[in-house]
Amino acid sequence: EVQLVESGGVVVQPGGSLRLSCAASGFNFDDYAMEWVRQAPAKGLEWVSLINYDGGSTYYTDSVKGRFTISRDNKRNSLYLQMNSLRPEDTALYYCAKDNSVGAIDYWGQGTLVTVSS
Amino acid sequence: DIVMTQSPDSLAVSLGERATISCKSSRSVLYRPNNKNYLAWYQQISGQPPKLLIYGASTRESGVPDRFSGSGSGTDFTLTISSLQAEDVAVYYCHQYYTSPRTFGQGTRVEIK
């Protein structure tokens, strides 16, 4: 059974940093691209970032470029999101997500809540 | 960026009736070399993460009831729930994975009339 478990969400001040983690199990982690998607309170889904199967390619939405870094450790079956220079508008539930073989997200974690507030 | 626009924003349908949601992309998400549309549909029930219903515009994910179907190609897509059940009350999102940045529609809330 595929499981994605996010951690690291906390309350942080504007300008602060945070690293989110996602522990994956139940599938061959190093075969699939992984993504981060966020959802602000009572809002829709917003795609954040993607990393390919071996970490060689990464992609970001414009609003986080230069501030967020996605990475993975295939030996530890883990995905990460380093978040710097955080802004109030980064406040959201952050989901870790797995791609299927054709690039669609087929599994989601339960999410970890990041709150950026003074 | 490809903008995904869903309509309507919300709809109320009687139990057992058909629900239809439209999704339009600002550019084609059809990859002509393999003739595949890089378009997925997700269902998000309140308090839960999204769930994949349809990918490739019309391929139903394993375990998804056959009352859910997807159609369309290029820039115009439709999600149809043929006979609405109580457990289908949710917000539905279309999503293009054709190119980065990947993008979602704004969501359509489906309720019981």
PDB file of N, CA and C in Angstrom, chain B residues 32-76:
ATOM      1  N   ARG B  32       0.915  15.466 -29.486  1.00  0.00           N
ATOM      2  CA  ARG B  32       0.599  14.827 -30.759  1.00  0.00           C
ATOM      3  C   ARG B  32       1.428  13.574 -31.066  1.00  0.00           C
ATOM      4  N   PRO B  33       2.705  13.481 -30.669  1.00  0.00           N
ATOM      5  CA  PRO B  33       3.459  12.252 -30.993  1.00  0.00           C
ATOM      6  C   PRO B  33       2.818  10.982 -30.456  1.00  0.00           C
ATOM      7  N   ASN B  34       2.133  11.039 -29.311  1.00  0.00           N
ATOM      8  CA  ASN B  34       1.477   9.835 -28.795  1.00  0.00           C
ATOM      9  C   ASN B  34      -0.048   9.985 -28.711  1.00  0.00           C
ATOM     10  N   ASN B  35      -0.552  11.136 -29.156  1.00  0.00           N
ATOM     11  CA  ASN B  35      -1.990  11.405 -29.173  1.00  0.00           C
ATOM     12  C   ASN B  35      -2.621  11.271 -27.782  1.00  0.00           C
ATOM     13  N   LYS B  36      -1.869  11.679 -26.740  1.00  0.00           N
ATOM     14  CA  LYS B  36      -2.388  11.597 -25.379  1.00  0.00           C
ATOM     15  C   LYS B  36      -2.644  13.016 -24.860  1.00  0.00           C
ATOM     16  N   ASN B  37      -3.760  13.148 -24.161  1.00  0.00           N
ATOM     17  CA  ASN B  37      -4.054  14.401 -23.466  1.00  0.00           C
ATOM     18  C   ASN B  37      -3.545  14.316 -22.022  1.00  0.00           C
ATOM     19  N   TYR B  38      -2.766  15.305 -21.611  1.00  0.00           N
ATOM     20  CA  TYR B  38      -2.177  15.286 -20.271  1.00  0.00           C
ATOM     21  C   TYR B  38      -3.075  16.067 -19.316  1.00  0.00           C
ATOM     22  N   LEU B  39      -4.246  15.476 -19.057  1.00  0.00           N
ATOM     23  CA  LEU B  39      -5.302  16.121 -18.282  1.00  0.00           C
ATOM     24  C   LEU B  39      -5.873  15.110 -17.305  1.00  0.00           C
ATOM     25  N   ALA B  40      -5.945  15.507 -16.034  1.00  0.00           N
ATOM     26  CA  ALA B  40      -6.481  14.636 -14.994  1.00  0.00           C
ATOM     27  C   ALA B  40      -7.616  15.343 -14.251  1.00  0.00           C
ATOM     28  N   TRP B  41      -8.459  14.536 -13.615  1.00  0.00           N
ATOM     29  CA  TRP B  41      -9.538  15.025 -12.759  1.00  0.00           C
ATOM     30  C   TRP B  41      -9.356  14.452 -11.356  1.00  0.00           C
ATOM     31  N   TYR B  42      -9.569  15.311 -10.335  1.00  0.00           N
ATOM     32  CA  TYR B  42      -9.453  14.907  -8.949  1.00  0.00           C
ATOM     33  C   TYR B  42     -10.723  15.257  -8.200  1.00  0.00           C
ATOM     34  N   GLN B  43     -11.033  14.438  -7.219  1.00  0.00           N
ATOM     35  CA  GLN B  43     -12.150  14.667  -6.302  1.00  0.00           C
ATOM     36  C   GLN B  43     -11.579  14.960  -4.915  1.00  0.00           C
ATOM     37  N   GLN B  44     -12.028  16.041  -4.287  1.00  0.00           N
ATOM     38  CA  GLN B  44     -11.577  16.331  -2.932  1.00  0.00           C
ATOM     39  C   GLN B  44     -12.801  16.461  -2.021  1.00  0.00           C
ATOM     40  N   ILE B  45     -12.983  15.451  -1.198  1.00  0.00           N
ATOM     41  CA  ILE B  45     -14.035  15.485  -0.181  1.00  0.00           C
ATOM     42  C   ILE B  45     -13.527  16.309   0.998  1.00  0.00           C
ATOM     43  N   SER B  46     -14.426  17.035   1.640  1.00  0.00           N
ATOM     44  CA  SER B  46     -14.048  17.952   2.711  1.00  0.00           C
ATOM     45  C   SER B  46     -13.168  17.276   3.763  1.00  0.00           C
ATOM     46  N   GLY B  47     -12.021  17.901   4.063  1.00  0.00           N
ATOM     47  CA  GLY B  47     -11.132  17.391   5.093  1.00  0.00           C
ATOM     48  C   GLY B  47     -10.201  16.277   4.644  1.00  0.00           C
ATOM     49  N   GLN B  48     -10.234  15.936   3.358  1.00  0.00           N
ATOM     50  CA  GLN B  48      -9.406  14.852   2.844  1.00  0.00           C
ATOM     51  C   GLN B  48      -8.475  15.365   1.739  1.00  0.00           C
ATOM     52  N   PRO B  49      -7.388  14.640   1.452  1.00  0.00           N
ATOM     53  CA  PRO B  49      -6.570  14.997   0.287  1.00  0.00           C
ATOM     54  C   PRO B  49      -7.331  14.662  -0.992  1.00  0.00           C
ATOM     55  N   PRO B  50      -6.901  15.243  -2.106  1.00  0.00           N
ATOM     56  CA  PRO B  50      -7.537  14.904  -3.379  1.00  0.00           C
ATOM     57  C   PRO B  50      -7.349  13.427  -3.723  1.00  0.00           C
ATOM     58  N   LYS B  51      -8.246  12.955  -4.575  1.00  0.00           N
ATOM     59  CA  LYS B  51      -8.203  11.572  -5.054  1.00  0.00           C
ATOM     60  C   LYS B  51      -8.260  11.591  -6.577  1.00  0.00           C
ATOM     61  N   LEU B  52      -7.377  10.830  -7.209  1.00  0.00           N
ATOM     62  CA  LEU B  52      -7.368  10.757  -8.667  1.00  0.00           C
ATOM     63  C   LEU B  52      -8.577   9.978  -9.175  1.00  0.00           C
ATOM     64  N   LEU B  53      -9.327  10.598 -10.098  1.00  0.00           N
ATOM     65  CA  LEU B  53     -10.454   9.926 -10.728  1.00  0.00           C
ATOM     66  C   LEU B  53     -10.118   9.480 -12.155  1.00  0.00           C
ATOM     67  N   ILE B  54      -9.586  10.422 -12.928  1.00  0.00           N
ATOM     68  CA  ILE B  54      -9.389  10.249 -14.371  1.00  0.00           C
ATOM     69  C   ILE B  54      -8.015  10.814 -14.740  1.00  0.00           C
ATOM     70  N   TYR B  55      -7.282  10.118 -15.614  1.00  0.00           N
ATOM     71  CA  TYR B  55      -6.079  10.695 -16.201  1.00  0.00           C
ATOM     72  C   TYR B  55      -6.092  10.423 -17.694  1.00  0.00           C
ATOM     73  N   GLY B  56      -5.225  11.110 -18.418  1.00  0.00           N
ATOM     74  CA  GLY B  56      -5.262  10.982 -19.865  1.00  0.00           C
ATOM     75  C   GLY B  56      -6.601  11.421 -20.442  1.00  0.00           C
ATOM     76  N   ALA B  57      -7.272  12.301 -19.730  1.00  0.00           N
ATOM     77  CA  ALA B  57      -8.578  12.875 -20.107  1.00  0.00           C
ATOM     78  C   ALA B  57      -9.741  11.902 -19.977  1.00  0.00           C
ATOM     79  N   SER B  58      -9.482  10.587 -20.161  1.00  0.00           N
ATOM     80  CA  SER B  58     -10.615   9.658 -20.194  1.00  0.00           C
ATOM     81  C   SER B  58     -10.342   8.296 -19.563  1.00  0.00           C
ATOM     82  N   THR B  59      -9.155   8.073 -19.026  1.00  0.00           N
ATOM     83  CA  THR B  59      -8.826   6.789 -18.404  1.00  0.00           C
ATOM     84  C   THR B  59      -9.192   6.831 -16.930  1.00  0.00           C
ATOM     85  N   ARG B  60     -10.110   5.962 -16.556  1.00  0.00           N
ATOM     86  CA  ARG B  60     -10.548   5.915 -15.166  1.00  0.00           C
ATOM     87  C   ARG B  60      -9.485   5.221 -14.320  1.00  0.00           C
ATOM     88  N   GLU B  61      -9.146   5.821 -13.185  1.00  0.00           N
ATOM     89  CA  GLU B  61      -8.205   5.196 -12.272  1.00  0.00           C
ATOM     90  C   GLU B  61      -8.815   3.921 -11.691  1.00  0.00           C
ATOM     91  N   SER B  62      -7.978   2.952 -11.379  1.00  0.00           N
ATOM     92  CA  SER B  62      -8.448   1.695 -10.802  1.00  0.00           C
ATOM     93  C   SER B  62      -9.255   1.947  -9.535  1.00  0.00           C
ATOM     94  N   GLY B  63     -10.421   1.300  -9.442  1.00  0.00           N
ATOM     95  CA  GLY B  63     -11.253   1.416  -8.255  1.00  0.00           C
ATOM     96  C   GLY B  63     -12.262   2.546  -8.285  1.00  0.00           C
ATOM     97  N   VAL B  64     -12.171   3.409  -9.288  1.00  0.00           N
ATOM     98  CA  VAL B  64     -13.121   4.524  -9.397  1.00  0.00           C
ATOM     99  C   VAL B  64     -14.418   4.007 -10.028  1.00  0.00           C
ATOM    100  N   PRO B  65     -15.563   4.318  -9.428  1.00  0.00           N
ATOM    101  CA  PRO B  65     -16.844   3.819  -9.972  1.00  0.00           C
ATOM    102  C   PRO B  65     -17.064   4.266 -11.415  1.00  0.00           C
ATOM    103  N   ASP B  66     -17.737   3.432 -12.195  1.00  0.00           N
ATOM    104  CA  ASP B  66     -17.888   3.745 -13.615  1.00  0.00           C
ATOM    105  C   ASP B  66     -18.933   4.825 -13.886  1.00  0.00           C
ATOM    106  N   ARG B  67     -19.564   5.356 -12.847  1.00  0.00           N
ATOM    107  CA  ARG B  67     -20.430   6.513 -13.076  1.00  0.00           C
ATOM    108  C   ARG B  67     -19.617   7.781 -13.358  1.00  0.00           C
ATOM    109  N   PHE B  68     -18.305   7.732 -13.080  1.00  0.00           N
ATOM    110  CA  PHE B  68     -17.408   8.846 -13.390  1.00  0.00           C
ATOM    111  C   PHE B  68     -16.791   8.599 -14.768  1.00  0.00           C
ATOM    112  N   SER B  69     -16.889   9.600 -15.645  1.00  0.00           N
ATOM    113  CA  SER B  69     -16.254   9.470 -16.950  1.00  0.00           C
ATOM    114  C   SER B  69     -15.691  10.818 -17.380  1.00  0.00           C
ATOM    115  N   GLY B  70     -14.630  10.754 -18.171  1.00  0.00           N
ATOM    116  CA  GLY B  70     -14.002  11.957 -18.690  1.00  0.00           C
ATOM    117  C   GLY B  70     -13.958  11.916 -20.210  1.00  0.00           C
ATOM    118  N   SER B  71     -14.061  13.096 -20.807  1.00  0.00           N
ATOM    119  CA  SER B  71     -14.011  13.177 -22.263  1.00  0.00           C
ATOM    120  C   SER B  71     -13.363  14.489 -22.670  1.00  0.00           C
ATOM    121  N   GLY B  72     -13.093  14.598 -23.980  1.00  0.00           N
ATOM    122  CA  GLY B  72     -12.533  15.834 -24.514  1.00  0.00           C
ATOM    123  C   GLY B  72     -11.120  15.647 -25.014  1.00  0.00           C
ATOM    124  N   SER B  73     -10.630  16.673 -25.704  1.00  0.00           N
ATOM    125  CA  SER B  73      -9.282  16.626 -26.256  1.00  0.00           C
ATOM    126  C   SER B  73      -8.816  18.042 -26.576  1.00  0.00           C
ATOM    127  N   GLY B  74      -7.511  18.234 -26.533  1.00  0.00           N
ATOM    128  CA  GLY B  74      -6.961  19.536 -26.905  1.00  0.00           C
ATOM    129  C   GLY B  74      -7.090  20.565 -25.794  1.00  0.00           C
ATOM    130  N   THR B  75      -8.150  21.356 -25.857  1.00  0.00           N
ATOM    131  CA  THR B  75      -8.361  22.411 -24.856  1.00  0.00           C
ATOM    132  C   THR B  75      -9.693  22.312 -24.112  1.00  0.00           C
ATOM    133  N   ASP B  76     -10.551  21.404 -24.525  1.00  0.00           N
ATOM    134  CA  ASP B  76     -11.894  21.331 -23.927  1.00  0.00           C
ATOM    135  C   ASP B  76     -12.178  19.943 -23.369  1.00  0.00           C
TER     136      ASP B  76
END
